[in-house]
Coordinates of C-alpha atoms and ligand atoms in Angstrom, one line a residue:
M1 CA 4.5 47.2 52.6
T2 CA 2.1 47.9 49.6
T3 CA 4.9 46.9 47.3
I4 CA 4.4 43.2 48.2
A5 CA 0.7 43.4 47.5
D6 CA 1.7 45.4 44.2
N7 CA 4.2 42.6 43.2
L8 CA 1.8 39.8 44.1
Q9 CA -0.7 41.4 41.8
A10 CA 1.6 41.8 38.9
V11 CA 2.9 38.1 39.4
R12 CA -0.8 36.8 39.3
A13 CA -1.4 38.9 36.2
A14 CA 1.5 37.5 34.5
I15 CA 0.8 34.0 35.4
N16 CA -3.0 34.4 34.0
A17 CA -1.6 35.9 30.7
A18 CA 0.9 33.0 30.2
T19 CA -1.9 30.4 31.1
A20 CA -4.1 31.8 28.6
S21 CA -1.4 32.3 25.9
A22 CA -0.7 28.7 26.4
G23 CA -4.1 27.7 25.6
R24 CA -4.6 26.4 29.2
T25 CA -7.6 26.7 31.3
A26 CA -7.5 29.6 33.7
G27 CA -6.9 28.6 37.5
D28 CA -4.7 25.7 36.2
V29 CA -1.6 27.0 37.7
S30 CA -1.2 27.5 41.3
L31 CA 1.1 30.2 42.7
L32 CA 3.3 29.2 45.6
A33 CA 4.9 32.2 47.3
V34 CA 8.5 31.4 48.5
S35 CA 9.3 33.3 51.7
K36 CA 12.8 32.1 52.5
T37 CA 15.0 34.7 54.1
F38 CA 12.0 37.1 54.2
P39 CA 10.4 38.0 57.7
D40 CA 7.1 37.0 59.2
S41 CA 5.9 40.5 58.4
A42 CA 6.2 40.0 54.7
V43 CA 4.4 36.7 54.9
R44 CA 1.7 38.6 56.8
C45 CA 1.5 41.1 54.3
A46 CA 1.3 38.6 51.3
C47 CA -1.3 36.6 53.1
Q48 CA -3.4 39.8 53.6
A49 CA -3.3 40.3 49.8
G50 CA -5.0 36.9 49.5
Q51 CA -2.0 34.7 49.2
Q52 CA -2.3 31.3 51.1
R53 CA 0.4 28.9 49.8
F54 CA 3.9 29.6 51.2
A55 CA 7.2 27.7 50.8
E56 CA 10.3 27.6 52.9
N57 CA 13.8 26.0 52.2
Y58 CA 15.4 26.2 55.7
L59 CA 13.7 24.1 58.6
Q60 CA 14.6 26.2 61.6
E61 CA 13.6 29.5 59.9
A62 CA 10.3 27.8 58.7
L63 CA 9.5 26.4 62.3
Q64 CA 9.8 30.0 63.7
K65 CA 7.6 31.5 60.8
I66 CA 5.0 28.8 61.0
A67 CA 4.7 29.3 64.9
A68 CA 4.6 33.0 64.6
L69 CA 2.0 32.8 61.8
Q70 CA -0.5 30.4 63.4
D71 CA -3.3 32.9 63.3
L72 CA -3.4 32.9 59.6
P73 CA -4.8 30.4 57.2
I74 CA -1.5 29.4 55.6
E75 CA -0.8 26.2 53.8
W76 CA 3.0 25.4 54.3
H77 CA 5.2 23.8 51.4
F78 CA 8.8 22.4 52.3
I79 CA 11.0 22.9 49.2
G80 CA 14.7 22.7 50.6
P81 CA 17.1 19.9 50.8
I82 CA 16.1 17.3 53.4
Q83 CA 18.5 15.6 55.9
S84 CA 17.3 12.6 57.7
N85 CA 17.6 14.4 61.0
K86 CA 14.9 17.0 59.7
T87 CA 12.2 14.7 58.6
R88 CA 10.2 14.5 62.0
D89 CA 9.8 18.3 62.0
I90 CA 8.9 18.6 58.4
A91 CA 6.4 15.6 58.6
A92 CA 4.6 17.3 61.5
N93 CA 4.7 21.1 60.2
F94 CA 4.0 21.1 56.5
S95 CA 1.2 20.1 54.1
W96 CA 3.5 19.5 51.2
V97 CA 6.9 18.5 50.5
H98 CA 8.5 19.0 47.0
S99 CA 12.0 18.0 47.6
V100 CA 11.9 14.1 48.3
D101 CA 14.7 12.6 46.1
R102 CA 15.4 9.3 47.9
L103 CA 13.3 6.4 49.4
K104 CA 15.2 6.6 52.8
I105 CA 13.7 10.2 53.3
A106 CA 10.2 9.1 52.0
E107 CA 10.0 6.2 54.5
R108 CA 10.9 8.5 57.4
L109 CA 8.3 11.0 56.5
A110 CA 5.8 8.3 56.1
A111 CA 6.5 6.8 59.6
Q112 CA 6.7 10.2 61.1
R113 CA 3.5 12.0 59.6
P114 CA 1.2 12.3 62.6
V115 CA -1.9 10.3 61.8
H116 CA -4.4 13.0 62.9
L117 CA -3.1 15.2 60.0
P118 CA -4.2 14.7 56.1
L119 CA -1.7 12.7 54.1
L120 CA 1.6 14.5 53.2
Q121 CA 1.6 15.8 49.7
V122 CA 4.7 14.8 48.2
C123 CA 6.7 15.7 44.9
L124 CA 9.9 14.0 43.9
Q125 CA 12.6 16.4 42.9
V126 CA 14.2 15.5 39.6
N127 CA 17.9 16.5 38.6
I128 CA 16.6 17.4 35.2
S129 CA 19.8 19.2 34.0
R130 CA 22.0 16.4 35.6
E131 CA 24.1 18.8 37.7
D132 CA 26.7 17.1 39.9
S133 CA 26.1 19.6 42.6
K134 CA 22.2 19.4 42.7
S135 CA 19.7 17.4 44.9
G136 CA 17.4 15.4 43.0
V137 CA 16.8 12.1 41.5
L138 CA 18.0 11.5 38.3
P139 CA 15.5 11.1 35.5
E140 CA 16.1 7.4 34.8
Q141 CA 15.7 6.6 38.5
V142 CA 12.4 8.6 39.2
R143 CA 10.1 5.6 38.0
E144 CA 11.5 3.1 40.6
L145 CA 11.4 5.8 43.4
A146 CA 7.8 6.8 42.6
K147 CA 6.5 3.1 42.7
A148 CA 8.1 2.5 46.1
I149 CA 6.6 5.9 47.4
L150 CA 3.1 5.0 46.1
L151 CA 3.1 1.9 48.5
L152 CA 4.0 3.9 51.7
P153 CA 1.3 4.9 54.1
N154 CA 0.5 8.6 55.2
L155 CA 1.7 10.1 51.9
Q156 CA 0.1 11.0 48.7
L157 CA 2.6 11.2 45.6
R158 CA 1.3 14.2 43.5
G159 CA 4.0 14.6 41.0
L160 CA 7.5 15.9 40.0
M161 CA 9.5 19.1 41.1
A162 CA 12.8 20.6 39.4
V163 CA 15.1 23.3 39.4
P164 CA 16.8 23.4 36.0
A165 CA 20.3 24.8 35.6
P166 CA 19.7 28.6 35.4
A167 CA 19.2 30.1 31.7
N168 CA 18.4 33.2 30.2
D169 CA 17.6 31.7 26.8
V170 CA 13.7 30.9 26.6
S171 CA 14.3 27.9 24.5
V172 CA 16.7 26.5 26.8
Q173 CA 14.5 27.1 29.8
R174 CA 11.7 25.5 27.9
A175 CA 13.8 22.4 26.9
A176 CA 14.4 21.5 30.4
F177 CA 10.8 22.0 31.5
A178 CA 9.7 20.0 28.6
Q179 CA 12.0 17.1 29.6
L180 CA 10.3 17.0 33.2
R181 CA 6.9 17.2 31.8
A182 CA 7.7 14.2 29.3
L183 CA 8.9 12.3 32.2
Y184 CA 5.5 13.2 34.1
E185 CA 3.3 12.2 31.2
Q186 CA 5.2 9.0 30.8
L187 CA 4.4 8.1 34.4
K188 CA 0.9 9.0 34.1
T189 CA 0.6 6.9 31.1
E190 CA 1.7 4.0 33.1
G191 CA -1.0 4.6 35.5
M192 CA 0.4 6.8 38.4
P193 CA -2.2 9.0 39.9
L194 CA -0.1 12.1 39.4
D195 CA -1.5 15.7 39.0
T196 CA 1.5 18.2 39.9
L197 CA 4.3 19.7 38.0
S198 CA 6.1 22.1 40.3
M199 CA 8.4 24.1 37.9
G200 CA 9.1 27.7 37.4
M201 CA 10.7 30.5 39.7
S202 CA 10.9 34.2 39.2
H203 CA 13.2 34.1 36.2
D204 CA 11.6 31.4 34.2
F205 CA 7.9 30.9 35.3
I206 CA 6.4 31.9 32.0
S207 CA 8.5 29.2 30.1
A208 CA 7.3 26.7 32.8
I209 CA 3.8 27.5 32.3
Q210 CA 4.1 27.2 28.7
E211 CA 5.4 23.7 29.3
G212 CA 2.7 22.4 31.6
A213 CA 3.6 23.7 35.2
T214 CA 0.7 23.3 37.6
I215 CA 2.7 24.9 40.6
V216 CA 5.1 27.9 40.1
R217 CA 7.3 28.6 43.1
I218 CA 8.1 32.3 43.1
G219 CA 10.2 34.4 45.8
S220 CA 12.1 37.4 44.7
A221 CA 9.2 38.7 42.1
I222 CA 7.1 38.6 45.0
F223 CA 9.4 39.8 48.0
G224 CA 12.3 41.6 46.3
E225 CA 15.7 40.4 46.1
R226 CA 17.1 38.1 48.9
S227 CA 20.2 39.1 50.8
Y228 CA 21.9 36.0 52.3
P229 CA 23.4 36.5 55.7
Ligands
LIG301 C1 14.5 30.2 46.3 C2 13.6 29.0 45.6 C3 12.5 29.4 44.5 C4 12.1 30.8 44.5 O1 13.1 31.4 43.6 P1 13.1 33.0 43.2 O2 14.1 33.1 42.1 O3 13.2 34.1 44.2 O4 11.5 33.1 42.4 C5 11.9 28.4 44.2 N1 12.1 27.0 44.3 C6 13.3 26.6 45.0 C7 13.5 25.4 45.1 C8 14.1 27.7 45.8 O5 14.9 27.3 46.4

């Protein structure tokens, strides 16, 4: 499994190059390795190559991996759609959740976060391209949701996340990320203590870094192409 280590090294180099060319400080962009559909062994391999932050989309798959990899110093992030009946397990097993898009889910996570754990780190997923099919709160509803979440116990609101409509054209990619960034800057100007812009995947992370991403979520560029069952 040397390819995972090689891929990781190449992705890290690309992140560093993009960070520098955007005039940003080295280390400003954190790599989140998206391991959905890949086996425990792939995560173990990436972890041995120095990667500690991993993300999963599907709860049952994630819980199995988290249990199997307990011996490793991994920080787990949840990035998939959240149904109400999944919040208890998410609150108990993850350090971060990037895909909160309604107050009811945030309230359940707050109530169910075990008190012996650190605050659950939360990003709001924004439907930045306004796609009917997509999860995420609409841009004009982000402020109200963020204000309500800031009042909840056991959660720490860190910032915004988005999965824009796929685009090959770099200027189209950048325009969507710029919109998310503008929303984020606006909330910060209004006094919200945010520090995280979770945006950019394997095909568009360079554009995301140019527009201010602080976390990029990368799967296939590290682990290879996914085949869904
Ligand atoms: C799968 C997924 C990713 C990673 O996608 P790649 O194209 O494999 O890098 C990032 N974010 C979310 C929300 C995902 O579902």
